[in-house]
JSON list of C-alpha atoms in Angstrom, two decimals:
[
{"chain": "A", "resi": 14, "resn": "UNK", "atom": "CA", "xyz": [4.08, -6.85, -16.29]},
{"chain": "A", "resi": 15, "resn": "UNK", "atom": "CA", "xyz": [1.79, -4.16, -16.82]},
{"chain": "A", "resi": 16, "resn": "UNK", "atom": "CA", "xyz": [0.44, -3.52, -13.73]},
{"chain": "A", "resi": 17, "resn": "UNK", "atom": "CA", "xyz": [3.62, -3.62, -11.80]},
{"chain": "A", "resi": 18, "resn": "UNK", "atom": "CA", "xyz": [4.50, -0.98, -14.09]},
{"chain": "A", "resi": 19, "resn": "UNK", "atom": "CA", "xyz": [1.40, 0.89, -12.99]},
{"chain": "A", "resi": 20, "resn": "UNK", "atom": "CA", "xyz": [2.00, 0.58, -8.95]},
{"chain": "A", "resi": 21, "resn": "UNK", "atom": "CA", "xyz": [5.31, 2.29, -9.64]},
{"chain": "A", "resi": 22, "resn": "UNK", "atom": "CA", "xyz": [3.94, 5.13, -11.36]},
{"chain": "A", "resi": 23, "resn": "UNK", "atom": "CA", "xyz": [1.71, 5.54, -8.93]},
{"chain": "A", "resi": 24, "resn": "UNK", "atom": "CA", "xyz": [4.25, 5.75, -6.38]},
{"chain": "A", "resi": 25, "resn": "UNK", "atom": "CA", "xyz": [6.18, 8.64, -8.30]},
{"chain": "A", "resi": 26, "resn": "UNK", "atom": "CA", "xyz": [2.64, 10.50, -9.03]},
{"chain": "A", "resi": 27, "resn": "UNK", "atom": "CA", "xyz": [2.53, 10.32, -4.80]},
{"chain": "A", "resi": 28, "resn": "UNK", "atom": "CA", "xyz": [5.42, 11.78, -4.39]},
{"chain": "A", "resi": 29, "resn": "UNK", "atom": "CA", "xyz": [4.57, 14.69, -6.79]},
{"chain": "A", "resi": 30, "resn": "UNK", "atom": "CA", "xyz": [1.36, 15.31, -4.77]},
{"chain": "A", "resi": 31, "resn": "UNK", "atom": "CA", "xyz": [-1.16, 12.73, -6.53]},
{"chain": "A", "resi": 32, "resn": "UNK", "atom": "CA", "xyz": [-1.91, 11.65, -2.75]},
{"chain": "A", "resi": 33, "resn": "UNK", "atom": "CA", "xyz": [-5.55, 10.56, -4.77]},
{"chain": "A", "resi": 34, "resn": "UNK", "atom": "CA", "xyz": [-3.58, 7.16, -6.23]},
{"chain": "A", "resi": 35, "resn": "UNK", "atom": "CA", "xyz": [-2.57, 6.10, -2.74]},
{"chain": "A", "resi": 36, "resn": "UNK", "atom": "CA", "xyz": [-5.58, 3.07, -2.97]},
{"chain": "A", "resi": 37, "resn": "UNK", "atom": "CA", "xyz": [-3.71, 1.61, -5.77]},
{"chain": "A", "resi": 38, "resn": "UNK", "atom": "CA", "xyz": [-0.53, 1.12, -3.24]},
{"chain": "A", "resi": 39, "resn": "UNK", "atom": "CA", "xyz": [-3.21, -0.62, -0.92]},
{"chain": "A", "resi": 40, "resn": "UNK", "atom": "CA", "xyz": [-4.74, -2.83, -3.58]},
{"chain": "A", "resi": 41, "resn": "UNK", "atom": "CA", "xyz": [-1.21, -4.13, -4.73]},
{"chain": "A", "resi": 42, "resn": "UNK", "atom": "CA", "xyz": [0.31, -4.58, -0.98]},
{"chain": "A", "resi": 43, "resn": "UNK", "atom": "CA", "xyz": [-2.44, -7.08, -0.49]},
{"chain": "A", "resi": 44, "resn": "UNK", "atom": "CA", "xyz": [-2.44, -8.84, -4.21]},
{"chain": "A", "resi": 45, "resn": "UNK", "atom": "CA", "xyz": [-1.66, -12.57, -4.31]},
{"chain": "A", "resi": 46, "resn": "UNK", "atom": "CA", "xyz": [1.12, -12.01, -6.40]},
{"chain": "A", "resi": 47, "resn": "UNK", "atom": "CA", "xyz": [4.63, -11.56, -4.60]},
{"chain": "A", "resi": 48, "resn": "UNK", "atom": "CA", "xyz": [5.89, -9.38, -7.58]},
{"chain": "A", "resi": 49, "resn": "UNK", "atom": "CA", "xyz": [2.90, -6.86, -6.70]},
{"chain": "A", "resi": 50, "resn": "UNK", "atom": "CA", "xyz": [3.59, -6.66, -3.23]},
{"chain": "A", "resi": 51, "resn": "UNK", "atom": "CA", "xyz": [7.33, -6.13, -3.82]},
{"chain": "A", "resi": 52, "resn": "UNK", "atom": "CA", "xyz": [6.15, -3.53, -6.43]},
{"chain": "A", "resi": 53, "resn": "UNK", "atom": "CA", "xyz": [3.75, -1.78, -3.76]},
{"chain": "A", "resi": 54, "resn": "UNK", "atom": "CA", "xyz": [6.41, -1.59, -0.74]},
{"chain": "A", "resi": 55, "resn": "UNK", "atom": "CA", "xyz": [9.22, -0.36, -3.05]},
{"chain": "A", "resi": 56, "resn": "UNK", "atom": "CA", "xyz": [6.37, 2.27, -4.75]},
{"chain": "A", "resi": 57, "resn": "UNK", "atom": "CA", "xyz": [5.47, 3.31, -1.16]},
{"chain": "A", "resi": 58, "resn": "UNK", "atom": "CA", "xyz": [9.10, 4.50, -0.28]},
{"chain": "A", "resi": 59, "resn": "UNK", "atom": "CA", "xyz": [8.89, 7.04, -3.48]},
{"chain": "A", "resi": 60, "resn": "UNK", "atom": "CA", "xyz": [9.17, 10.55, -2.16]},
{"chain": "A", "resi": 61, "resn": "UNK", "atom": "CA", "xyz": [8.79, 11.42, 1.99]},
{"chain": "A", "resi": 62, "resn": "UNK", "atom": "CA", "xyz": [5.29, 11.65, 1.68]},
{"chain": "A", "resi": 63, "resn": "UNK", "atom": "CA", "xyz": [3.86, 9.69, 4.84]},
{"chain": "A", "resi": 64, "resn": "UNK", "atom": "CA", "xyz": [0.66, 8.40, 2.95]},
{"chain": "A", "resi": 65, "resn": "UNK", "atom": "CA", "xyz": [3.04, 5.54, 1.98]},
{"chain": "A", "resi": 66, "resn": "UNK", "atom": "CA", "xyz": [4.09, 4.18, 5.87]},
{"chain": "A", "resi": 67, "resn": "UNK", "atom": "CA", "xyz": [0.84, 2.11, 5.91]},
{"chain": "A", "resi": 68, "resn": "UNK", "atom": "CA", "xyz": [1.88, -0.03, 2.68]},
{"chain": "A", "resi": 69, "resn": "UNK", "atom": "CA", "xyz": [4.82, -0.26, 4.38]},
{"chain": "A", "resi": 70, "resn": "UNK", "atom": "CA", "xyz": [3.73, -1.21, 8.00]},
{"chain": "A", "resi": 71, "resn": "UNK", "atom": "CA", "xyz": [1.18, -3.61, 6.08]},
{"chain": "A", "resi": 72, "resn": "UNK", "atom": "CA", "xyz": [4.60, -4.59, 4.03]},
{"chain": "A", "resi": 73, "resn": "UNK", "atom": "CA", "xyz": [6.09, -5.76, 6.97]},
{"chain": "A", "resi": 74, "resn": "UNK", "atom": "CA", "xyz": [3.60, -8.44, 8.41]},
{"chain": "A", "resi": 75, "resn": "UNK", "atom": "CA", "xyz": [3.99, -10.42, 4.55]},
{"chain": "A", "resi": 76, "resn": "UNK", "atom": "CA", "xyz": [4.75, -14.03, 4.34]},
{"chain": "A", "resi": 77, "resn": "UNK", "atom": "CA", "xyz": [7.33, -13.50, 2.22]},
{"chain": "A", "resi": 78, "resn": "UNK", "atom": "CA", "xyz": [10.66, -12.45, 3.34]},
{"chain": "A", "resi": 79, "resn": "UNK", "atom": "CA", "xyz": [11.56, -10.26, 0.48]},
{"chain": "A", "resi": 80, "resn": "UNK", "atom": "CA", "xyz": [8.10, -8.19, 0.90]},
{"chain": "A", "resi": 81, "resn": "UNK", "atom": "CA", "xyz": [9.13, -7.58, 4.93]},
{"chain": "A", "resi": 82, "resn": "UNK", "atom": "CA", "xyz": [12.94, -6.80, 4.46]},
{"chain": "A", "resi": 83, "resn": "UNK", "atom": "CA", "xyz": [12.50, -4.27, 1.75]},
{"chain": "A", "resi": 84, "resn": "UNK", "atom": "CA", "xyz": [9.05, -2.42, 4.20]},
{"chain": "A", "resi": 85, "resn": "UNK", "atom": "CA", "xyz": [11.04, -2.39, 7.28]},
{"chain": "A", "resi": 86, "resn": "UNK", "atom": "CA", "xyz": [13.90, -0.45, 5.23]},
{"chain": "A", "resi": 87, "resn": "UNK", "atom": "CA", "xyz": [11.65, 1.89, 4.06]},
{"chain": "A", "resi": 88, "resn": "UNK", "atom": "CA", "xyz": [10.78, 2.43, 7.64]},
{"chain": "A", "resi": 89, "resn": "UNK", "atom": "CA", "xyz": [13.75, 2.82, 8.96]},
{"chain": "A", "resi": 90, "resn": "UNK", "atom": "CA", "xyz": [14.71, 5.47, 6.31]},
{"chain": "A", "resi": 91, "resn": "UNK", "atom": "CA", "xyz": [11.42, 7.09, 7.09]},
{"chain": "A", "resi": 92, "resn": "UNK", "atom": "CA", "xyz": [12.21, 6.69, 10.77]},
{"chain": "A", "resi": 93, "resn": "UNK", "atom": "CA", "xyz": [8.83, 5.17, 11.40]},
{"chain": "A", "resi": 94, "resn": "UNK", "atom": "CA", "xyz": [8.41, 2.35, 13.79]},
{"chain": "A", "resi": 95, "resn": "UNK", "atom": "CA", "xyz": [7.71, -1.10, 12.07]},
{"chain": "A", "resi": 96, "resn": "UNK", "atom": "CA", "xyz": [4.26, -1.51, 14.36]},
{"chain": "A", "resi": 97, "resn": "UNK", "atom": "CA", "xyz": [1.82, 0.61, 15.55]},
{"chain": "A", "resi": 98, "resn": "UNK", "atom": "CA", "xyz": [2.01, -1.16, 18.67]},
{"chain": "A", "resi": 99, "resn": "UNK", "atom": "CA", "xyz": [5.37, 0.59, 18.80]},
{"chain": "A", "resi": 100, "resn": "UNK", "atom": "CA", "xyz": [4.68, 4.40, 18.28]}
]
């Protein structure tokens, strides 16, 4: 799909620098569609740019188990906490 397409470029254009496109990562970790969310959390983990740890702390919290497994790895490779509550 198209737009799942687009998320992930907008994850690599983040890690060049494009820190403009981060909305677009916000927009799809909230979408009703599972595949965007996935698409969002995995686009967030692009690069070590930390404008992508709140997709992923948002990533964590989602109903679906797939969404939360694949955000708390990118935390943990980030080293971030999984909750602000925690930092």
């Amino acid at each position: 799909d198209r737009r799942r397409v687009g998320v992930f470029a907008t994850g690599s254009l983040i890690a060049l620098g494009h820190k403009e496109k981060s909305a677009r990562l916000h927009e799809a970790v909230a979408d009703r569609k599972e595949d965007m969310r996935l698409a969002a959390v995995e686009a967030a983990t692009y690069g070590s740019d930390p404008i992508g740890v709140p997709v992923l702390v948002k990533g964590t919290g989602d109903k679906k188990v797939d969404v939360r497994m694949l955000a708390a790895e990118g935390l943990v490779e980030r080293d971030e906490p999984a909750s602000p509550a925690s930092r």
